[in-house]
């Protein structure tokens, strides 16, 4: 009746509404056993019917958690927690979180509830996510668990909750930035601590986590106000530029540009100028193609009344006047002079086929990836 077999959409909704009252009566182990049965039934569903069944089950959980007048039911937290407990048992074997059917179900329930409720009532869901996220992050940091999957799952759900209704269901961004910073701190720990890295039993989950933490940060930067950006958000960008691979930073920059982030020129552009100066020698072709795409999309148009130290009124990007790459400081190669390097590049013969091949190394940064 919920989509496991062919049913009309209105029949699925009526069934969900009818069953919700009974499910709210379940407590403790009975509730968890019911959720486990529902999830296992969904996983055994025929692939052709999986999408409809997922939608029907999402409606079922949503009807259990909703109340009247945009409020969530008093049982919403318990039901949502039971669903998350079942989700945490899943192994992340795909390339994305969305490849896991149980995650898709939980994300759909989260979005339905947040679309229905208002900011004040949504605190029930935020509290469940925060409590579980903090517990999972602490377990990974303290090396008391080998499973990083629950933390990765919570990263994805927090990202979905952040961007729902353009961030209108977020009451305060500082706690979100702090928890996003925790994700980057854990990633740095796993990269530098061999013992901690060897404890983790799922390399694909670690790879998904790398994508999800950047995705969450993009959502936070797009939705937060200027005050949050000037404080916590700036610290997050410092951490990303310092610790993440250059390709990741460029991909994030392209995504924010295509999404029309209002603070792109004032806040992110100085980081990109610094990256270009520091990495020009070993990544010249990739950086050239990156900047070409930025200029082609007209990203350096300065609005009337705005002030920026890196872009002129004619849309020219100002690179710092650095000393020659052949010079050294304290025995190490100094940053290069980008304008002179561009002139040298234009004069020198270029293998254009090799340059075209380099274009494949630039991440696509399409919206659906973030």
mmCIF file of N, CA and C in Angstrom, residues 235-330:
data_model
loop_
_atom_site.group_PDB
_atom_site.id
_atom_site.type_symbol
_atom_site.label_atom_id
_atom_site.label_comp_id
_atom_site.label_asym_id
_atom_site.label_seq_id
_atom_site.Cartn_x
_atom_site.Cartn_y
_atom_site.Cartn_z
ATOM 1 N N UNK A 235 37.570 31.584 9.412
ATOM 2 C CA UNK A 235 38.446 30.562 9.983
ATOM 3 C C UNK A 235 38.331 29.250 9.221
ATOM 4 N N UNK A 236 37.097 28.920 8.793
ATOM 5 C CA UNK A 236 36.890 27.696 8.031
ATOM 6 C C UNK A 236 37.630 27.745 6.697
ATOM 7 N N UNK A 237 37.574 28.886 6.008
ATOM 8 C CA UNK A 237 38.270 29.004 4.738
ATOM 9 C C UNK A 237 39.777 28.908 4.931
ATOM 10 N N UNK A 238 40.294 29.491 6.008
ATOM 11 C CA UNK A 238 41.730 29.365 6.304
ATOM 12 C C UNK A 238 42.121 27.895 6.437
ATOM 13 N N UNK A 239 41.297 27.136 7.137
ATOM 14 C CA UNK A 239 41.583 25.719 7.345
ATOM 15 C C UNK A 239 41.525 24.943 6.033
ATOM 16 N N UNK A 240 40.537 25.241 5.199
ATOM 17 C CA UNK A 240 40.389 24.524 3.927
ATOM 18 C C UNK A 240 41.577 24.793 3.016
ATOM 19 N N UNK A 241 41.943 26.060 2.866
ATOM 20 C CA UNK A 241 43.041 26.420 1.968
ATOM 21 C C UNK A 241 44.360 25.836 2.467
ATOM 22 N N UNK A 242 44.531 25.750 3.773
ATOM 23 C CA UNK A 242 45.790 25.253 4.338
ATOM 24 C C UNK A 242 45.919 23.743 4.257
ATOM 25 N N UNK A 243 44.808 23.016 4.362
ATOM 26 C CA UNK A 243 44.883 21.563 4.533
ATOM 27 C C UNK A 243 44.345 20.740 3.371
ATOM 28 N N UNK A 244 43.444 21.303 2.571
ATOM 29 C CA UNK A 244 42.840 20.520 1.491
ATOM 30 C C UNK A 244 43.686 20.593 0.218
ATOM 31 N N UNK A 245 43.595 19.573 -0.662
ATOM 32 C CA UNK A 245 44.318 19.623 -1.933
ATOM 33 C C UNK A 245 43.880 20.817 -2.780
ATOM 34 N N UNK A 246 44.789 21.282 -3.628
ATOM 35 C CA UNK A 246 44.481 22.431 -4.458
ATOM 36 C C UNK A 246 43.265 22.181 -5.343
ATOM 37 N N UNK A 247 43.145 20.965 -5.881
ATOM 38 C CA UNK A 247 42.005 20.662 -6.752
ATOM 39 C C UNK A 247 40.686 20.804 -6.011
ATOM 40 N N UNK A 248 40.666 20.438 -4.731
ATOM 41 C CA UNK A 248 39.449 20.571 -3.928
ATOM 42 C C UNK A 248 39.081 22.034 -3.734
ATOM 43 N N UNK A 249 40.070 22.867 -3.445
ATOM 44 C CA UNK A 249 39.816 24.299 -3.242
ATOM 45 C C UNK A 249 39.316 24.939 -4.530
ATOM 46 N N UNK A 250 39.922 24.584 -5.671
ATOM 47 C CA UNK A 250 39.484 25.151 -6.951
ATOM 48 C C UNK A 250 38.062 24.712 -7.279
ATOM 49 N N UNK A 251 37.747 23.451 -7.010
ATOM 50 C CA UNK A 251 36.397 22.961 -7.260
ATOM 51 C C UNK A 251 35.382 23.700 -6.400
ATOM 52 N N UNK A 252 35.709 23.903 -5.125
ATOM 53 C CA UNK A 252 34.810 24.636 -4.239
ATOM 54 C C UNK A 252 34.629 26.072 -4.710
ATOM 55 N N UNK A 253 35.717 26.690 -5.167
ATOM 56 C CA UNK A 253 35.647 28.075 -5.644
ATOM 57 C C UNK A 253 34.751 28.194 -6.878
ATOM 58 N N UNK A 254 34.879 27.243 -7.816
ATOM 59 C CA UNK A 254 34.033 27.266 -9.011
ATOM 60 C C UNK A 254 32.567 27.076 -8.649
ATOM 61 N N UNK A 255 32.311 26.187 -7.707
ATOM 62 C CA UNK A 255 30.935 25.940 -7.295
ATOM 63 C C UNK A 255 30.321 27.189 -6.679
ATOM 64 N N UNK A 256 31.034 27.822 -5.758
ATOM 65 C CA UNK A 256 30.527 29.040 -5.119
ATOM 66 C C UNK A 256 30.329 30.149 -6.150
ATOM 67 N N UNK A 257 31.205 30.210 -7.139
ATOM 68 C CA UNK A 257 31.060 31.221 -8.187
ATOM 69 C C UNK A 257 29.806 30.983 -9.019
ATOM 70 N N UNK A 258 29.591 29.722 -9.408
ATOM 71 C CA UNK A 258 28.426 29.408 -10.234
ATOM 72 C C UNK A 258 27.115 29.543 -9.466
ATOM 73 N N UNK A 259 27.188 29.354 -8.156
ATOM 74 C CA UNK A 259 25.999 29.543 -7.331
ATOM 75 C C UNK A 259 25.747 31.009 -7.008
ATOM 76 N N UNK A 260 26.672 31.883 -7.405
ATOM 77 C CA UNK A 260 26.477 33.316 -7.218
ATOM 78 C C UNK A 260 26.689 33.792 -5.794
ATOM 79 N N UNK A 261 27.695 33.248 -5.100
ATOM 80 C CA UNK A 261 27.965 33.672 -3.733
ATOM 81 C C UNK A 261 28.316 35.151 -3.707
ATOM 82 N N UNK A 262 27.592 35.913 -2.929
ATOM 83 C CA UNK A 262 27.744 37.374 -2.930
ATOM 84 C C UNK A 262 29.108 37.831 -2.435
ATOM 85 N N UNK A 263 29.755 37.041 -1.578
ATOM 86 C CA UNK A 263 31.039 37.443 -0.992
ATOM 87 C C UNK A 263 32.237 36.872 -1.748
ATOM 88 N N UNK A 264 32.013 36.389 -2.959
ATOM 89 C CA UNK A 264 33.072 35.676 -3.675
ATOM 90 C C UNK A 264 34.283 36.570 -3.915
ATOM 91 N N UNK A 265 34.082 37.737 -4.508
ATOM 92 C CA UNK A 265 35.210 38.629 -4.813
ATOM 93 C C UNK A 265 35.921 39.109 -3.558
ATOM 94 N N UNK A 266 35.141 39.525 -2.561
ATOM 95 C CA UNK A 266 35.745 40.136 -1.390
ATOM 96 C C UNK A 266 36.469 39.131 -0.506
ATOM 97 N N UNK A 267 35.953 37.901 -0.396
ATOM 98 C CA UNK A 267 36.486 36.957 0.587
ATOM 99 C C UNK A 267 37.285 35.827 -0.054
ATOM 100 N N UNK A 268 36.766 35.211 -1.092
ATOM 101 C CA UNK A 268 37.421 34.020 -1.643
ATOM 102 C C UNK A 268 38.521 34.354 -2.638
ATOM 103 N N UNK A 269 38.358 35.412 -3.408
ATOM 104 C CA UNK A 269 39.334 35.733 -4.445
ATOM 105 C C UNK A 269 40.757 35.922 -3.920
ATOM 106 N N UNK A 270 40.964 36.610 -2.782
ATOM 107 C CA UNK A 270 42.346 36.723 -2.277
ATOM 108 C C UNK A 270 43.004 35.368 -2.008
ATOM 109 N N UNK A 271 42.220 34.385 -1.550
ATOM 110 C CA UNK A 271 42.785 33.042 -1.357
ATOM 111 C C UNK A 271 43.243 32.452 -2.683
ATOM 112 N N UNK A 272 42.431 32.634 -3.739
ATOM 113 C CA UNK A 272 42.772 32.061 -5.048
ATOM 114 C C UNK A 272 44.012 32.720 -5.634
ATOM 115 N N UNK A 273 44.167 33.999 -5.402
ATOM 116 C CA UNK A 273 45.375 34.695 -5.867
ATOM 117 C C UNK A 273 46.601 34.120 -5.170
ATOM 118 N N UNK A 274 46.490 33.885 -3.870
ATOM 119 C CA UNK A 274 47.620 33.327 -3.120
ATOM 120 C C UNK A 274 47.946 31.914 -3.594
ATOM 121 N N UNK A 275 46.909 31.102 -3.841
ATOM 122 C CA UNK A 275 47.127 29.735 -4.334
ATOM 123 C C UNK A 275 47.813 29.771 -5.693
ATOM 124 N N UNK A 276 47.386 30.671 -6.560
ATOM 125 C CA UNK A 276 47.975 30.776 -7.892
ATOM 126 C C UNK A 276 49.453 31.123 -7.820
ATOM 127 N N UNK A 277 49.799 32.078 -6.974
ATOM 128 C CA UNK A 277 51.193 32.479 -6.825
ATOM 129 C C UNK A 277 52.039 31.343 -6.257
ATOM 130 N N UNK A 278 51.490 30.624 -5.286
ATOM 131 C CA UNK A 278 52.263 29.576 -4.612
ATOM 132 C C UNK A 278 52.415 28.312 -5.447
ATOM 133 N N UNK A 279 51.436 28.018 -6.329
ATOM 134 C CA UNK A 279 51.429 26.738 -7.041
ATOM 135 C C UNK A 279 51.604 26.892 -8.554
ATOM 136 N N UNK A 280 52.017 28.061 -9.007
ATOM 137 C CA UNK A 280 52.077 28.312 -10.443
ATOM 138 C C UNK A 280 53.032 27.364 -11.158
ATOM 139 N N UNK A 281 54.216 27.167 -10.619
ATOM 140 C CA UNK A 281 55.250 26.411 -11.325
ATOM 141 C C UNK A 281 54.806 24.984 -11.612
ATOM 142 N N UNK A 282 54.279 24.280 -10.586
ATOM 143 C CA UNK A 282 53.945 22.871 -10.775
ATOM 144 C C UNK A 282 52.535 22.656 -11.336
ATOM 145 N N UNK A 283 51.679 23.689 -11.319
ATOM 146 C CA UNK A 283 50.289 23.513 -11.775
ATOM 147 C C UNK A 283 49.857 24.645 -12.709
ATOM 148 N N UNK A 284 50.781 25.119 -13.528
ATOM 149 C CA UNK A 284 50.492 26.287 -14.365
ATOM 150 C C UNK A 284 49.303 26.084 -15.288
ATOM 151 N N UNK A 285 49.272 24.983 -16.018
ATOM 152 C CA UNK A 285 48.221 24.781 -17.019
ATOM 153 C C UNK A 285 46.847 24.643 -16.365
ATOM 154 N N UNK A 286 46.783 23.903 -15.258
ATOM 155 C CA UNK A 286 45.511 23.758 -14.554
ATOM 156 C C UNK A 286 45.016 25.111 -14.059
ATOM 157 N N UNK A 287 45.908 25.903 -13.514
ATOM 158 C CA UNK A 287 45.523 27.217 -12.999
ATOM 159 C C UNK A 287 45.112 28.156 -14.130
ATOM 160 N N UNK A 288 45.786 28.066 -15.271
ATOM 161 C CA UNK A 288 45.398 28.905 -16.412
ATOM 162 C C UNK A 288 43.974 28.591 -16.867
ATOM 163 N N UNK A 289 43.664 27.338 -16.978
ATOM 164 C CA UNK A 289 42.315 26.955 -17.398
ATOM 165 C C UNK A 289 41.281 27.330 -16.333
ATOM 166 N N UNK A 290 41.658 27.231 -15.075
ATOM 167 C CA UNK A 290 40.766 27.645 -13.984
ATOM 168 C C UNK A 290 40.436 29.130 -14.099
ATOM 169 N N UNK A 291 41.448 29.968 -14.257
ATOM 170 C CA UNK A 291 41.205 31.410 -14.363
ATOM 171 C C UNK A 291 40.471 31.760 -15.655
ATOM 172 N N UNK A 292 40.734 31.003 -16.717
ATOM 173 C CA UNK A 292 40.018 31.256 -17.978
ATOM 174 C C UNK A 292 38.521 31.080 -17.793
ATOM 175 N N UNK A 293 38.141 30.028 -17.089
ATOM 176 C CA UNK A 293 36.710 29.797 -16.854
ATOM 177 C C UNK A 293 36.112 30.900 -15.992
ATOM 178 N N UNK A 294 36.862 31.374 -15.017
ATOM 179 C CA UNK A 294 36.356 32.450 -14.173
ATOM 180 C C UNK A 294 36.103 33.713 -14.987
ATOM 181 N N UNK A 295 37.050 34.069 -15.852
ATOM 182 C CA UNK A 295 36.875 35.281 -16.656
ATOM 183 C C UNK A 295 35.767 35.108 -17.688
ATOM 184 N N UNK A 296 35.645 33.911 -18.268
ATOM 185 C CA UNK A 296 34.594 33.674 -19.256
ATOM 186 C C UNK A 296 33.206 33.856 -18.655
ATOM 187 N N UNK A 297 33.068 33.549 -17.381
ATOM 188 C CA UNK A 297 31.771 33.664 -16.727
ATOM 189 C C UNK A 297 31.548 35.034 -16.103
ATOM 190 N N UNK A 298 32.442 35.983 -16.341
ATOM 191 C CA UNK A 298 32.261 37.343 -15.853
ATOM 192 C C UNK A 298 32.122 37.456 -14.349
ATOM 193 N N UNK A 299 33.024 36.803 -13.634
ATOM 194 C CA UNK A 299 32.899 36.752 -12.177
ATOM 195 C C UNK A 299 33.544 37.936 -11.473
ATOM 196 N N UNK A 300 34.166 38.836 -12.238
ATOM 197 C CA UNK A 300 34.905 39.921 -11.594
ATOM 198 C C UNK A 300 34.277 41.288 -11.859
ATOM 199 N N UNK A 301 32.971 41.313 -12.007
ATOM 200 C CA UNK A 301 32.261 42.568 -12.174
ATOM 201 C C UNK A 301 32.041 43.197 -10.804
ATOM 202 N N UNK A 302 32.656 44.334 -10.565
ATOM 203 C CA UNK A 302 32.551 45.006 -9.277
ATOM 204 C C UNK A 302 31.277 45.835 -9.246
ATOM 205 N N UNK A 303 30.433 45.599 -8.254
ATOM 206 C CA UNK A 303 29.182 46.334 -8.141
ATOM 207 C C UNK A 303 29.437 47.750 -7.642
ATOM 208 N N UNK A 304 28.569 48.642 -8.043
ATOM 209 C CA UNK A 304 28.695 50.033 -7.621
ATOM 210 C C UNK A 304 28.657 50.142 -6.106
ATOM 211 N N UNK A 305 29.644 50.858 -5.558
ATOM 212 C CA UNK A 305 29.673 51.054 -4.119
ATOM 213 C C UNK A 305 30.437 50.001 -3.360
ATOM 214 N N UNK A 306 30.815 48.903 -4.032
ATOM 215 C CA UNK A 306 31.570 47.855 -3.339
ATOM 216 C C UNK A 306 33.053 48.194 -3.344
ATOM 217 N N UNK A 307 33.760 47.677 -2.371
ATOM 218 C CA UNK A 307 35.179 47.938 -2.226
ATOM 219 C C UNK A 307 35.919 46.615 -2.236
ATOM 220 N N UNK A 308 36.938 46.498 -3.082
ATOM 221 C CA UNK A 308 37.755 45.305 -3.114
ATOM 222 C C UNK A 308 39.180 45.682 -3.449
ATOM 223 N N UNK A 309 40.124 45.016 -2.821
ATOM 224 C CA UNK A 309 41.538 45.287 -3.040
ATOM 225 C C UNK A 309 42.132 44.389 -4.110
ATOM 226 N N UNK A 310 41.349 43.496 -4.680
ATOM 227 C CA UNK A 310 41.875 42.528 -5.631
ATOM 228 C C UNK A 310 41.299 42.663 -7.039
ATOM 229 N N UNK A 311 40.263 43.461 -7.224
ATOM 230 C CA UNK A 311 39.635 43.635 -8.531
ATOM 231 C C UNK A 311 39.433 45.119 -8.800
ATOM 232 N N UNK A 312 39.827 45.561 -9.989
ATOM 233 C CA UNK A 312 39.641 46.957 -10.356
ATOM 234 C C UNK A 312 38.225 47.183 -10.852
ATOM 235 N N UNK A 313 37.878 48.442 -11.075
ATOM 236 C CA UNK A 313 36.542 48.780 -11.563
ATOM 237 C C UNK A 313 36.299 48.250 -12.969
ATOM 238 N N UNK A 314 37.368 47.903 -13.680
ATOM 239 C CA UNK A 314 37.248 47.362 -15.038
ATOM 240 C C UNK A 314 37.283 45.829 -15.047
ATOM 241 N N UNK A 315 37.222 45.220 -13.852
ATOM 242 C CA UNK A 315 37.209 43.770 -13.769
ATOM 243 C C UNK A 315 38.561 43.122 -13.885
ATOM 244 N N UNK A 316 39.638 43.875 -13.647
ATOM 245 C CA UNK A 316 40.986 43.325 -13.712
ATOM 246 C C UNK A 316 41.393 42.797 -12.335
ATOM 247 N N UNK A 317 41.948 41.604 -12.314
ATOM 248 C CA UNK A 317 42.409 41.014 -11.058
ATOM 249 C C UNK A 317 43.825 41.486 -10.775
ATOM 250 N N UNK A 318 44.061 41.946 -9.567
ATOM 251 C CA UNK A 318 45.368 42.463 -9.167
ATOM 252 C C UNK A 318 46.167 41.369 -8.468
ATOM 253 N N UNK A 319 47.238 40.916 -9.124
ATOM 254 C CA UNK A 319 48.148 39.964 -8.503
ATOM 255 C C UNK A 319 49.269 40.724 -7.810
ATOM 256 N N UNK A 320 49.768 40.217 -6.696
ATOM 257 C CA UNK A 320 50.848 40.915 -5.999
ATOM 258 C C UNK A 320 52.119 40.913 -6.827
ATOM 259 N N UNK A 321 52.908 41.962 -6.691
ATOM 260 C CA UNK A 321 54.183 42.079 -7.404
ATOM 261 C C UNK A 321 55.241 41.307 -6.633
ATOM 262 N N UNK A 322 55.348 40.011 -6.913
ATOM 263 C CA UNK A 322 56.301 39.155 -6.228
ATOM 264 C C UNK A 322 57.633 39.131 -6.980
ATOM 265 N N UNK A 323 58.680 38.736 -6.317
ATOM 266 C CA UNK A 323 59.982 38.657 -6.947
ATOM 267 C C UNK A 323 60.037 37.450 -7.867
ATOM 268 N N UNK A 324 61.065 37.382 -8.690
ATOM 269 C CA UNK A 324 61.166 36.344 -9.709
ATOM 270 C C UNK A 324 61.236 34.960 -9.093
ATOM 271 N N UNK A 325 60.754 33.971 -9.862
ATOM 272 C CA UNK A 325 60.796 32.588 -9.376
ATOM 273 C C UNK A 325 62.223 32.079 -9.246
ATOM 274 N N UNK A 326 63.180 32.732 -9.947
ATOM 275 C CA UNK A 326 64.566 32.308 -9.869
ATOM 276 C C UNK A 326 65.243 32.825 -8.602
ATOM 277 N N UNK A 327 64.617 33.777 -7.929
ATOM 278 C CA UNK A 327 65.173 34.284 -6.690
ATOM 279 C C UNK A 327 64.853 33.325 -5.555
ATOM 280 N N UNK A 328 65.609 33.431 -4.486
ATOM 281 C CA UNK A 328 65.373 32.573 -3.329
ATOM 282 C C UNK A 328 65.318 33.399 -2.067
ATOM 283 N N UNK A 329 64.568 32.881 -1.102
ATOM 284 C CA UNK A 329 64.479 33.492 0.214
ATOM 285 C C UNK A 329 64.762 32.404 1.235
ATOM 286 N N UNK A 330 65.827 32.608 2.012
ATOM 287 C CA UNK A 330 66.237 31.599 3.003
ATOM 288 C C UNK A 330 66.488 30.238 2.358
#
